[in-house]
Short mmCIF file of N, CA and C in Angstrom, two decimals:
data_model
loop_
_atom_site.label_atom_id
_atom_site.label_comp_id
_atom_site.label_asym_id
_atom_site.label_seq_id
_atom_site.Cartn_x
_atom_site.Cartn_y
_atom_site.Cartn_z
N UNK A 287 201.23 150.59 48.73
CA UNK A 287 200.10 150.28 49.51
C UNK A 287 199.50 148.94 49.09
N UNK A 288 200.21 147.83 49.36
CA UNK A 288 199.73 146.52 48.98
C UNK A 288 198.38 146.22 49.58
N UNK A 289 197.61 145.42 48.88
CA UNK A 289 196.31 145.04 49.36
C UNK A 289 196.39 143.57 49.78
N UNK A 290 195.38 143.12 50.52
CA UNK A 290 195.41 141.74 51.03
C UNK A 290 194.81 140.75 50.03
N UNK A 291 194.20 141.22 48.99
CA UNK A 291 193.71 140.31 47.94
C UNK A 291 193.81 141.01 46.60
N UNK A 292 193.24 140.41 45.58
CA UNK A 292 193.41 140.99 44.24
C UNK A 292 192.45 142.13 43.99
N UNK A 293 191.46 142.36 44.85
CA UNK A 293 190.64 143.54 44.67
C UNK A 293 191.47 144.76 45.00
N UNK A 294 191.24 145.83 44.29
CA UNK A 294 192.02 147.04 44.45
C UNK A 294 191.14 148.17 44.91
N UNK A 295 191.50 148.79 45.98
CA UNK A 295 190.78 149.95 46.48
C UNK A 295 191.15 151.13 45.58
N UNK A 296 190.16 151.69 44.92
CA UNK A 296 190.37 152.86 44.09
C UNK A 296 189.45 153.98 44.60
N UNK A 297 190.05 155.00 45.18
CA UNK A 297 189.23 156.10 45.69
C UNK A 297 188.33 156.69 44.61
N UNK A 298 187.07 156.82 44.90
CA UNK A 298 186.12 157.39 43.96
C UNK A 298 186.24 158.92 43.94
N UNK A 299 185.93 159.48 42.81
CA UNK A 299 186.04 160.92 42.61
C UNK A 299 184.66 161.47 42.34
N UNK A 300 184.25 162.41 43.17
CA UNK A 300 182.95 163.05 43.03
C UNK A 300 183.06 164.54 42.62
N UNK A 301 184.19 165.15 42.93
CA UNK A 301 184.36 166.58 42.65
C UNK A 301 184.14 166.81 41.17
N UNK A 302 183.31 167.79 40.79
CA UNK A 302 182.96 168.01 39.37
C UNK A 302 184.17 168.24 38.46
N UNK A 303 185.16 169.01 38.92
CA UNK A 303 186.32 169.25 38.06
C UNK A 303 187.14 167.95 37.87
N UNK A 304 187.34 167.25 38.98
CA UNK A 304 188.18 166.04 38.92
C UNK A 304 187.44 164.85 38.30
N UNK A 305 186.12 164.86 38.36
CA UNK A 305 185.33 163.75 37.78
C UNK A 305 185.62 163.64 36.27
N UNK A 306 185.80 164.77 35.62
CA UNK A 306 186.14 164.77 34.19
C UNK A 306 187.48 164.04 33.91
N UNK A 307 188.43 164.25 34.78
CA UNK A 307 189.73 163.58 34.66
C UNK A 307 189.52 162.06 34.79
N UNK A 308 188.79 161.67 35.83
CA UNK A 308 188.55 160.23 36.05
C UNK A 308 187.79 159.63 34.87
N UNK A 309 186.79 160.34 34.35
CA UNK A 309 186.03 159.82 33.21
C UNK A 309 186.91 159.66 31.97
N UNK A 310 187.78 160.61 31.74
CA UNK A 310 188.68 160.51 30.59
C UNK A 310 189.63 159.35 30.75
N UNK A 311 190.12 159.09 31.94
CA UNK A 311 191.01 157.95 32.15
C UNK A 311 190.27 156.63 32.14
N UNK A 312 189.00 156.65 32.48
CA UNK A 312 188.19 155.42 32.32
C UNK A 312 188.05 155.05 30.85
N UNK A 313 187.85 156.08 30.02
CA UNK A 313 187.71 155.85 28.57
C UNK A 313 189.02 155.43 27.93
N UNK A 314 190.13 155.99 28.39
CA UNK A 314 191.43 155.66 27.85
C UNK A 314 192.45 155.56 28.97
N UNK A 315 192.54 154.38 29.61
CA UNK A 315 193.46 154.22 30.73
C UNK A 315 194.94 154.47 30.36
N UNK A 316 195.27 154.37 29.09
CA UNK A 316 196.66 154.58 28.65
C UNK A 316 196.98 156.06 28.44
N UNK A 317 196.02 156.93 28.59
CA UNK A 317 196.24 158.36 28.41
C UNK A 317 197.40 158.82 29.28
N UNK A 318 198.50 159.32 28.69
CA UNK A 318 199.67 159.67 29.49
C UNK A 318 199.66 161.11 30.06
N UNK A 319 198.57 161.79 29.93
CA UNK A 319 198.48 163.20 30.35
C UNK A 319 198.93 163.33 31.82
N UNK A 320 199.90 164.22 32.03
CA UNK A 320 200.44 164.43 33.36
C UNK A 320 199.57 165.37 34.17
N UNK A 321 199.77 165.36 35.48
CA UNK A 321 199.02 166.23 36.37
C UNK A 321 199.11 167.70 35.96
N UNK A 322 200.26 168.11 35.52
CA UNK A 322 200.46 169.50 35.10
C UNK A 322 199.51 169.88 33.94
N UNK A 323 199.37 168.97 33.00
CA UNK A 323 198.51 169.22 31.86
C UNK A 323 197.04 169.19 32.26
N UNK A 324 196.66 168.25 33.12
CA UNK A 324 195.27 168.22 33.61
C UNK A 324 194.96 169.53 34.33
N UNK A 325 195.91 170.00 35.14
CA UNK A 325 195.70 171.26 35.86
C UNK A 325 195.49 172.40 34.86
N UNK A 326 196.32 172.45 33.84
CA UNK A 326 196.22 173.51 32.84
C UNK A 326 194.84 173.47 32.16
N UNK A 327 194.39 172.26 31.81
CA UNK A 327 193.09 172.10 31.14
C UNK A 327 191.93 172.55 32.03
N UNK A 328 192.12 172.42 33.34
CA UNK A 328 191.07 172.80 34.29
C UNK A 328 191.24 174.24 34.78
N UNK A 329 192.24 174.94 34.23
CA UNK A 329 192.54 176.33 34.62
C UNK A 329 192.90 176.40 36.11
N UNK A 330 193.67 175.42 36.57
CA UNK A 330 194.15 175.40 37.96
C UNK A 330 195.68 175.41 37.94
N UNK A 331 196.27 175.85 39.02
CA UNK A 331 197.71 175.68 39.14
C UNK A 331 197.98 174.21 39.41
N UNK A 332 199.16 173.76 39.11
CA UNK A 332 199.50 172.37 39.38
C UNK A 332 199.39 172.08 40.86
N UNK A 333 199.84 173.01 41.65
CA UNK A 333 199.77 172.83 43.11
C UNK A 333 198.32 172.67 43.57
N UNK A 334 197.44 173.53 43.07
CA UNK A 334 196.03 173.46 43.48
C UNK A 334 195.40 172.15 43.01
N UNK A 335 195.69 171.74 41.78
CA UNK A 335 195.18 170.47 41.27
C UNK A 335 195.63 169.34 42.16
N UNK A 336 196.91 169.31 42.50
CA UNK A 336 197.47 168.22 43.31
C UNK A 336 196.82 168.20 44.72
N UNK A 337 196.65 169.37 45.33
CA UNK A 337 196.03 169.43 46.64
C UNK A 337 194.57 169.00 46.57
N UNK A 338 193.87 169.47 45.57
CA UNK A 338 192.48 169.13 45.38
C UNK A 338 192.32 167.61 45.16
N UNK A 339 193.20 167.06 44.34
CA UNK A 339 193.13 165.63 44.04
C UNK A 339 193.36 164.81 45.31
N UNK A 340 194.38 165.18 46.07
CA UNK A 340 194.66 164.45 47.32
C UNK A 340 193.57 164.62 48.34
N UNK A 341 192.98 165.81 48.42
CA UNK A 341 191.88 166.07 49.35
C UNK A 341 190.67 165.21 48.96
N UNK A 342 190.43 165.07 47.68
CA UNK A 342 189.26 164.32 47.19
C UNK A 342 189.44 162.80 47.36
N UNK A 343 190.65 162.32 47.10
CA UNK A 343 190.87 160.86 47.04
C UNK A 343 191.69 160.29 48.20
N UNK A 344 192.46 161.15 48.85
CA UNK A 344 193.34 160.65 49.91
C UNK A 344 194.69 160.18 49.40
N UNK A 345 194.86 160.22 48.09
CA UNK A 345 196.14 159.81 47.49
C UNK A 345 196.54 160.81 46.41
N UNK A 346 197.79 160.76 46.01
CA UNK A 346 198.24 161.64 44.95
C UNK A 346 197.66 161.19 43.58
N UNK A 347 197.73 162.09 42.62
CA UNK A 347 197.26 161.75 41.27
C UNK A 347 198.03 160.55 40.72
N UNK A 348 199.33 160.54 40.92
CA UNK A 348 200.17 159.45 40.42
C UNK A 348 199.78 158.10 41.05
N UNK A 349 199.55 158.10 42.35
CA UNK A 349 199.12 156.87 43.01
C UNK A 349 197.72 156.45 42.53
N UNK A 350 196.83 157.38 42.40
CA UNK A 350 195.49 157.06 41.92
C UNK A 350 195.56 156.46 40.52
N UNK A 351 196.38 157.06 39.65
CA UNK A 351 196.49 156.52 38.27
C UNK A 351 197.04 155.11 38.30
N UNK A 352 198.03 154.82 39.15
CA UNK A 352 198.57 153.46 39.27
C UNK A 352 197.48 152.48 39.70
N UNK A 353 196.71 152.87 40.73
CA UNK A 353 195.62 152.00 41.20
C UNK A 353 194.57 151.82 40.11
N UNK A 354 194.30 152.84 39.36
CA UNK A 354 193.37 152.77 38.22
C UNK A 354 193.90 151.78 37.19
N UNK A 355 195.21 151.81 36.92
CA UNK A 355 195.81 150.87 35.98
C UNK A 355 195.68 149.45 36.50
N UNK A 356 195.94 149.24 37.78
CA UNK A 356 195.84 147.88 38.36
C UNK A 356 194.40 147.38 38.22
N UNK A 357 193.44 148.22 38.54
CA UNK A 357 192.04 147.80 38.45
C UNK A 357 191.69 147.37 36.99
N UNK A 358 192.11 148.14 36.02
CA UNK A 358 191.88 147.77 34.63
C UNK A 358 192.68 146.53 34.25
N UNK A 359 193.90 146.42 34.73
CA UNK A 359 194.73 145.27 34.42
C UNK A 359 194.09 143.98 34.91
N UNK A 360 193.54 143.99 36.11
CA UNK A 360 192.93 142.78 36.66
C UNK A 360 191.77 142.30 35.79
N UNK A 361 190.99 143.23 35.27
CA UNK A 361 189.88 142.85 34.37
C UNK A 361 190.43 142.24 33.10
N UNK A 362 191.44 142.89 32.52
CA UNK A 362 192.02 142.36 31.26
C UNK A 362 192.69 141.01 31.45
N UNK A 363 193.43 140.87 32.54
CA UNK A 363 194.10 139.59 32.80
C UNK A 363 193.09 138.48 33.02
N UNK A 364 192.01 138.77 33.73
CA UNK A 364 191.00 137.77 33.99
C UNK A 364 190.27 137.35 32.70
N UNK A 365 190.27 138.24 31.71
CA UNK A 365 189.63 137.90 30.44
C UNK A 365 190.59 137.23 29.48
N UNK A 366 191.79 136.90 29.94
CA UNK A 366 192.71 136.11 29.12
C UNK A 366 193.81 136.85 28.43
N UNK A 367 193.94 138.16 28.64
CA UNK A 367 195.02 138.92 28.01
C UNK A 367 196.34 138.59 28.70
N UNK A 368 197.41 138.59 27.94
CA UNK A 368 198.73 138.35 28.50
C UNK A 368 199.20 139.57 29.26
N UNK A 369 200.16 139.38 30.16
CA UNK A 369 200.73 140.50 30.93
C UNK A 369 201.33 141.51 29.97
N UNK A 370 202.03 141.04 28.94
CA UNK A 370 202.65 141.96 27.98
C UNK A 370 201.59 142.77 27.27
N UNK A 371 200.52 142.14 26.83
CA UNK A 371 199.46 142.86 26.14
C UNK A 371 198.84 143.91 27.05
N UNK A 372 198.58 143.53 28.30
CA UNK A 372 198.00 144.47 29.25
C UNK A 372 198.93 145.67 29.47
N UNK A 373 200.22 145.38 29.64
CA UNK A 373 201.19 146.45 29.81
C UNK A 373 201.15 147.43 28.64
N UNK A 374 201.12 146.92 27.45
CA UNK A 374 201.09 147.77 26.24
C UNK A 374 199.76 148.52 26.13
N UNK A 375 198.64 147.83 26.44
CA UNK A 375 197.32 148.46 26.40
C UNK A 375 197.19 149.63 27.40
N UNK A 376 197.94 149.54 28.49
CA UNK A 376 197.88 150.57 29.51
C UNK A 376 198.95 151.64 29.30
N UNK A 377 199.74 151.52 28.23
CA UNK A 377 200.68 152.56 27.88
C UNK A 377 202.06 152.44 28.46
N UNK A 378 202.36 151.27 29.03
CA UNK A 378 203.71 151.09 29.57
C UNK A 378 204.69 150.76 28.45
N UNK A 379 205.88 151.33 28.54
CA UNK A 379 206.90 151.11 27.50
C UNK A 379 207.53 149.75 27.60
N UNK A 380 207.36 149.08 28.75
CA UNK A 380 207.93 147.75 28.89
C UNK A 380 207.08 146.95 29.88
N UNK A 381 207.11 145.65 29.70
CA UNK A 381 206.38 144.78 30.60
C UNK A 381 206.94 144.88 32.01
N UNK A 382 208.25 145.01 32.12
CA UNK A 382 208.87 145.06 33.45
C UNK A 382 208.42 146.31 34.22
N UNK A 383 208.26 147.45 33.54
CA UNK A 383 207.80 148.66 34.20
C UNK A 383 206.38 148.46 34.72
N UNK A 384 205.54 147.81 33.93
CA UNK A 384 204.17 147.52 34.36
C UNK A 384 204.18 146.58 35.55
N UNK A 385 204.96 145.51 35.48
CA UNK A 385 205.02 144.54 36.58
C UNK A 385 205.48 145.22 37.89
N UNK A 386 206.47 146.08 37.76
CA UNK A 386 206.97 146.82 38.94
C UNK A 386 205.87 147.67 39.57
N UNK A 387 205.14 148.41 38.75
CA UNK A 387 204.05 149.24 39.25
C UNK A 387 202.97 148.37 39.91
N UNK A 388 202.61 147.28 39.24
CA UNK A 388 201.58 146.40 39.75
C UNK A 388 201.98 145.82 41.12
N UNK A 389 203.22 145.39 41.21
CA UNK A 389 203.69 144.80 42.47
C UNK A 389 203.76 145.86 43.56
N UNK A 390 204.13 147.07 43.22
CA UNK A 390 204.18 148.16 44.20
C UNK A 390 202.77 148.41 44.78
N UNK A 391 201.75 148.30 43.96
CA UNK A 391 200.37 148.58 44.38
C UNK A 391 199.71 147.40 45.09
N UNK A 392 200.04 146.18 44.69
CA UNK A 392 199.33 145.00 45.22
C UNK A 392 200.17 144.09 46.12
N UNK A 393 201.48 144.23 46.02
CA UNK A 393 202.35 143.35 46.79
C UNK A 393 202.69 142.04 46.08
N UNK A 394 202.19 141.87 44.86
CA UNK A 394 202.51 140.68 44.07
C UNK A 394 202.48 140.99 42.58
N UNK A 395 203.00 140.06 41.80
CA UNK A 395 203.04 140.27 40.35
C UNK A 395 201.66 140.05 39.75
N UNK A 396 201.46 140.52 38.51
CA UNK A 396 200.17 140.28 37.85
C UNK A 396 199.89 138.77 37.71
N UNK A 397 200.90 138.00 37.37
CA UNK A 397 200.71 136.54 37.24
C UNK A 397 200.31 135.90 38.53
N UNK A 398 200.92 136.29 39.63
CA UNK A 398 200.57 135.73 40.94
C UNK A 398 199.17 136.16 41.35
N UNK A 399 198.79 137.36 41.01
CA UNK A 399 197.43 137.84 41.33
C UNK A 399 196.40 137.04 40.55
N UNK A 400 196.67 136.80 39.29
CA UNK A 400 195.76 136.03 38.45
C UNK A 400 195.65 134.58 38.95
N UNK A 401 196.80 133.96 39.24
CA UNK A 401 196.80 132.60 39.72
C UNK A 401 196.01 132.46 40.99
N UNK A 402 196.08 133.45 41.83
CA UNK A 402 195.34 133.45 43.11
C UNK A 402 193.84 133.45 42.87
N UNK A 403 193.39 134.08 41.79
CA UNK A 403 191.98 134.17 41.45
C UNK A 403 191.45 132.83 40.91
N UNK A 404 192.34 132.03 40.31
CA UNK A 404 191.89 130.78 39.68
C UNK A 404 191.66 129.68 40.66
#
């Protein structure tokens, strides 16, 4: 779902159960906890968690997490962090995996997004 500029649409979460997930990921964007584990922590089935998340945000948990990463990445890149550093800070095992995710969400690489802002 590429965007037309470097701002990233991130669906807001208001549901009380899911708000805790969003708050935890705001505090630690690199948290690798999978949807299955979040569901378990909330005493929900994985299927119910997934349906609830999509109903609340309009996107899957995986897509929301990617958009959340892009939003954090843009802030870090704008403050002078390298793409490699941002990738590692967000928990990616490689810079290329991070760049691929970023491009899938925005339609361009992190470097191109940053250059566009300057």
